């Protein structure tokens, strides 16, 4: 994959955190730290999209089925259980 050079500005606190990550051996250089953070954010956004799609599907299904005796907590538990199955 082609690489594009970027220049970023971070706070002193962020710079210290990045350097600490490298010193602990988690990453080889600053670019690796930033790329890892971007990848993590991309994954999180995909998961959020998938969660919203499941919630929408459940709402559509609920509207089609009518009323339920489930509590909101039970419904949320079912949704989370469904996400766990898809994540495997």
Coordinates of N, CA and C in Angstrom, one line a residue, residues 39-51:
X39 N -6.1 2.6 12.8 CA -6.7 1.3 12.5 C -7.7 1.0 13.6
X40 N -7.4 1.2 14.9 CA -8.3 1.0 16.0 C -9.6 1.8 15.8
X41 N -9.5 3.0 15.5 CA -10.6 3.9 15.3 C -11.5 3.4 14.1
X42 N -10.8 2.9 13.0 CA -11.6 2.4 11.9 C -12.4 1.2 12.3
X43 N -11.8 0.3 13.0 CA -12.5 -0.9 13.5 C -13.7 -0.5 14.4
X44 N -13.5 0.4 15.3 CA -14.5 0.9 16.2 C -15.7 1.5 15.4
X45 N -15.4 2.3 14.3 CA -16.4 2.8 13.5 C -17.2 1.7 12.8
X46 N -16.5 0.7 12.3 CA -17.2 -0.4 11.6 C -18.1 -1.1 12.6
X47 N -17.6 -1.3 13.8 CA -18.4 -2.0 14.9 C -19.7 -1.2 15.2
X48 N -19.5 0.1 15.3 CA -20.6 1.0 15.6 C -21.7 0.9 14.5
X49 N -21.2 0.9 13.2 CA -22.1 0.8 12.1 C -22.9 -0.5 12.2
X50 N -22.2 -1.6 12.5 CA -22.8 -2.9 12.6 C -23.8 -2.9 13.7
X51 N -23.5 -2.3 14.9 CA -24.4 -2.2 16.0 C -25.7 -1.5 15.6

